Amino acid sequence: QVQLVESGGGLVQPGGSLRLSCEASGFTWDDYTIGWLRQAPGKEREGVSYINNKSTYYADSVKGRFTISRDNARNTVYLQMNSLKPEDTAVYYCAAARSHIAAELPITEYPSWGQGTQVTVSS
């Protein structure tokens, strides 16, 4: 089974940057899509980004500010978050799905999630 462990969350000031990491196991790049989603109190759960062996995706709310990447040797997916805003405050989860399933699912419904890491953007 796919297992995911997020890290890198914390407190950052508006305009700052943070890099989240998702160490994954039990998958192959040819078969799986790894994504990021976020959840904040009082807000709808939101898919943020995904990456697989042939494409990447960004939600309009983060496009131009966030960058998803992968390090195959470390089996890790990163989310580089720049120009952070208070509205980016949320628990961020990485999530995985087989790519043929991910093609027809929103990121928020990928079946395998990590435990999440808190990102707080505040002065």
PDB file of C-alpha atoms in Angstrom:
ATOM      1  CA  GLN A   1       0.000   0.000   0.000  1.00  0.00           C
ATOM      2  CA  VAL A   2       1.060   3.570  -0.591  1.00  0.00           C
ATOM      3  CA  GLN A   3       2.356   5.345   2.493  1.00  0.00           C
ATOM      4  CA  LEU A   4       2.950   9.088   2.641  1.00  0.00           C
ATOM      5  CA  VAL A   5       4.699  11.247   5.229  1.00  0.00           C
ATOM      6  CA  GLU A   6       4.530  15.037   5.028  1.00  0.00           C
ATOM      7  CA  SER A   7       6.949  17.452   6.615  1.00  0.00           C
ATOM      8  CA  GLY A   8       8.038  21.067   6.351  1.00  0.00           C
ATOM      9  CA  GLY A   9       5.053  22.940   7.727  1.00  0.00           C
ATOM     10  CA  GLY A  10       5.360  25.773  10.175  1.00  0.00           C
ATOM     11  CA  LEU A  11       4.788  29.457  10.796  1.00  0.00           C
ATOM     12  CA  VAL A  12       5.794  31.929   8.105  1.00  0.00           C
ATOM     13  CA  GLN A  13       5.130  35.629   7.580  1.00  0.00           C
ATOM     14  CA  PRO A  14       3.040  36.891   4.662  1.00  0.00           C
ATOM     15  CA  GLY A  15       5.173  37.076   1.540  1.00  0.00           C
ATOM     16  CA  GLY A  16       7.473  34.369   2.808  1.00  0.00           C
ATOM     17  CA  SER A  17       8.262  30.921   1.471  1.00  0.00           C
ATOM     18  CA  LEU A  18       8.022  27.374   2.703  1.00  0.00           C
ATOM     19  CA  ARG A  19       8.842  24.003   1.160  1.00  0.00           C
ATOM     20  CA  LEU A  20       6.743  20.988   1.993  1.00  0.00           C
ATOM     21  CA  SER A  21       8.030  17.459   1.489  1.00  0.00           C
ATOM     22  CA  CYS A  22       6.130  14.229   0.942  1.00  0.00           C
ATOM     23  CA  GLU A  23       8.137  11.047   1.262  1.00  0.00           C
ATOM     24  CA  ALA A  24       6.295   8.240  -0.469  1.00  0.00           C
ATOM     25  CA  SER A  25       6.670   4.487  -0.551  1.00  0.00           C
ATOM     26  CA  GLY A  26       4.849   1.614  -2.174  1.00  0.00           C
ATOM     27  CA  PHE A  27       4.362   3.158  -5.604  1.00  0.00           C
ATOM     28  CA  THR A  28       5.935   3.576  -8.998  1.00  0.00           C
ATOM     29  CA  TRP A  29       6.058   6.796 -10.968  1.00  0.00           C
ATOM     30  CA  ASP A  30       4.618   5.106 -14.031  1.00  0.00           C
ATOM     31  CA  ASP A  31       1.469   4.102 -12.158  1.00  0.00           C
ATOM     32  CA  TYR A  32       0.763   6.815  -9.582  1.00  0.00           C
ATOM     33  CA  THR A  33      -0.126  10.453  -9.264  1.00  0.00           C
ATOM     34  CA  ILE A  34       0.946  12.354  -6.139  1.00  0.00           C
ATOM     35  CA  GLY A  35      -0.938  15.490  -5.192  1.00  0.00           C
ATOM     36  CA  TRP A  36      -1.308  18.092  -2.495  1.00  0.00           C
ATOM     37  CA  LEU A  37      -4.537  19.268  -0.934  1.00  0.00           C
ATOM     38  CA  ARG A  38      -5.327  21.581   1.928  1.00  0.00           C
ATOM     39  CA  GLN A  39      -8.029  21.983   4.525  1.00  0.00           C
ATOM     40  CA  ALA A  40      -8.730  25.005   6.703  1.00  0.00           C
ATOM     41  CA  PRO A  41     -11.495  25.551   9.261  1.00  0.00           C
ATOM     42  CA  GLY A  42     -14.520  27.177   7.686  1.00  0.00           C
ATOM     43  CA  LYS A  43     -13.282  26.622   4.135  1.00  0.00           C
ATOM     44  CA  GLU A  44     -13.888  24.023   1.472  1.00  0.00           C
ATOM     45  CA  ARG A  45     -11.253  21.362   1.079  1.00  0.00           C
ATOM     46  CA  GLU A  46      -9.125  22.359  -1.896  1.00  0.00           C
ATOM     47  CA  GLY A  47      -6.901  20.451  -4.265  1.00  0.00           C
ATOM     48  CA  VAL A  48      -3.664  22.382  -4.754  1.00  0.00           C
ATOM     49  CA  SER A  49      -1.403  20.547  -7.177  1.00  0.00           C
ATOM     50  CA  TYR A  50      -0.420  17.177  -8.566  1.00  0.00           C
ATOM     51  CA  ILE A  51       2.402  15.537 -10.457  1.00  0.00           C
ATOM     52  CA  ASN A  52       2.772  12.264 -12.298  1.00  0.00           C
ATOM     53  CA  ASN A  53       5.036  10.848 -14.960  1.00  0.00           C
ATOM     54  CA  LYS A  54       3.687  13.072 -17.704  1.00  0.00           C
ATOM     55  CA  SER A  55       2.011  16.183 -16.317  1.00  0.00           C
ATOM     56  CA  THR A  56       1.584  18.686 -13.531  1.00  0.00           C
ATOM     57  CA  TYR A  57      -1.413  20.674 -12.370  1.00  0.00           C
ATOM     58  CA  TYR A  58      -2.002  23.747 -10.219  1.00  0.00           C
ATOM     59  CA  ALA A  59      -5.173  25.210  -8.821  1.00  0.00           C
ATOM     60  CA  ASP A  60      -5.863  28.755  -9.949  1.00  0.00           C
ATOM     61  CA  SER A  61      -5.512  29.951  -6.365  1.00  0.00           C
ATOM     62  CA  VAL A  62      -1.825  28.965  -6.241  1.00  0.00           C
ATOM     63  CA  LYS A  63      -0.727  29.144  -9.870  1.00  0.00           C
ATOM     64  CA  GLY A  64       2.393  31.244 -10.245  1.00  0.00           C
ATOM     65  CA  ARG A  65       3.228  31.008  -6.538  1.00  0.00           C
ATOM     66  CA  PHE A  66       3.568  27.270  -5.862  1.00  0.00           C
ATOM     67  CA  THR A  67       5.733  24.744  -7.682  1.00  0.00           C
ATOM     68  CA  ILE A  68       5.484  20.974  -7.424  1.00  0.00           C
ATOM     69  CA  SER A  69       8.500  18.800  -8.136  1.00  0.00           C
ATOM     70  CA  ARG A  70       9.864  15.353  -7.441  1.00  0.00           C
ATOM     71  CA  ASP A  71      13.159  13.766  -6.535  1.00  0.00           C
ATOM     72  CA  ASN A  72      13.086  10.219  -7.815  1.00  0.00           C
ATOM     73  CA  ALA A  73      16.211   9.174  -5.929  1.00  0.00           C
ATOM     74  CA  ARG A  74      14.690  10.238  -2.615  1.00  0.00           C
ATOM     75  CA  ASN A  75      11.172   9.080  -3.548  1.00  0.00           C
ATOM     76  CA  THR A  76       9.942  12.500  -2.474  1.00  0.00           C
ATOM     77  CA  VAL A  77       7.543  15.088  -3.856  1.00  0.00           C
ATOM     78  CA  TYR A  78       8.016  18.724  -2.913  1.00  0.00           C
ATOM     79  CA  LEU A  79       5.695  21.700  -2.863  1.00  0.00           C
ATOM     80  CA  GLN A  80       7.619  24.957  -2.981  1.00  0.00           C
ATOM     81  CA  MET A  81       5.314  27.710  -1.741  1.00  0.00           C
ATOM     82  CA  ASN A  82       6.306  31.306  -2.433  1.00  0.00           C
ATOM     83  CA  SER A  83       4.566  34.633  -1.854  1.00  0.00           C
ATOM     84  CA  LEU A  84       2.484  33.082   0.882  1.00  0.00           C
ATOM     85  CA  LYS A  85      -0.743  34.755   1.951  1.00  0.00           C
ATOM     86  CA  PRO A  86      -2.772  34.415   5.155  1.00  0.00           C
ATOM     87  CA  GLU A  87      -5.451  32.634   3.143  1.00  0.00           C
ATOM     88  CA  ASP A  88      -2.937  29.853   2.441  1.00  0.00           C
ATOM     89  CA  THR A  89      -3.147  28.881   6.112  1.00  0.00           C
ATOM     90  CA  ALA A  90      -4.333  25.279   6.301  1.00  0.00           C
ATOM     91  CA  VAL A  91      -3.345  21.739   7.047  1.00  0.00           C
ATOM     92  CA  TYR A  92      -1.622  20.463   3.918  1.00  0.00           C
ATOM     93  CA  TYR A  93      -1.830  16.806   2.964  1.00  0.00           C
ATOM     94  CA  CYS A  94      -0.131  14.864   0.257  1.00  0.00           C
ATOM     95  CA  ALA A  95      -2.296  12.266  -1.414  1.00  0.00           C
ATOM     96  CA  ALA A  96      -1.850   9.476  -3.922  1.00  0.00           C
ATOM     97  CA  ALA A  97      -3.938   7.631  -6.454  1.00  0.00           C
ATOM     98  CA  ARG A  98      -3.255   5.280  -9.297  1.00  0.00           C
ATOM     99  CA  SER A  99      -3.024   7.512 -12.324  1.00  0.00           C
ATOM    100  CA  HIS A 100      -5.881   5.879 -14.201  1.00  0.00           C
ATOM    101  CA  ILE A 101      -8.068   6.629 -11.174  1.00  0.00           C
ATOM    102  CA  ALA A 102      -6.611  10.088 -10.566  1.00  0.00           C
ATOM    103  CA  ALA A 103      -7.559  11.056 -14.110  1.00  0.00           C
ATOM    104  CA  GLU A 104     -11.209  11.002 -13.066  1.00  0.00           C
ATOM    105  CA  LEU A 105     -10.967  12.180  -9.453  1.00  0.00           C
ATOM    106  CA  PRO A 106     -10.393  15.538  -7.821  1.00  0.00           C
ATOM    107  CA  ILE A 107      -7.253  15.616  -5.695  1.00  0.00           C
ATOM    108  CA  THR A 108      -9.432  15.863  -2.599  1.00  0.00           C
ATOM    109  CA  GLU A 109     -10.766  12.362  -3.315  1.00  0.00           C
ATOM    110  CA  TYR A 110      -7.477  10.560  -3.875  1.00  0.00           C
ATOM    111  CA  PRO A 111      -7.710   7.479  -1.656  1.00  0.00           C
ATOM    112  CA  SER A 112      -4.346   7.593   0.145  1.00  0.00           C
ATOM    113  CA  TRP A 113      -3.434  10.542   2.378  1.00  0.00           C
ATOM    114  CA  GLY A 114      -0.606  11.383   4.684  1.00  0.00           C
ATOM    115  CA  GLN A 115      -1.152  12.722   8.188  1.00  0.00           C
ATOM    116  CA  GLY A 116      -0.844  16.366   7.217  1.00  0.00           C
ATOM    117  CA  THR A 117       1.376  19.265   8.162  1.00  0.00           C
ATOM    118  CA  GLN A 118       0.181  22.629   9.467  1.00  0.00           C
ATOM    119  CA  VAL A 119       1.048  25.767   7.511  1.00  0.00           C
ATOM    120  CA  THR A 120       0.294  29.072   9.208  1.00  0.00           C
ATOM    121  CA  VAL A 121       0.856  32.369   7.398  1.00  0.00           C
ATOM    122  CA  SER A 122       0.668  35.206   9.884  1.00  0.00           C
ATOM    123  CA  SER A 123       2.540  38.174  11.277  1.00  0.00           C
TER     124      SER A 123
END
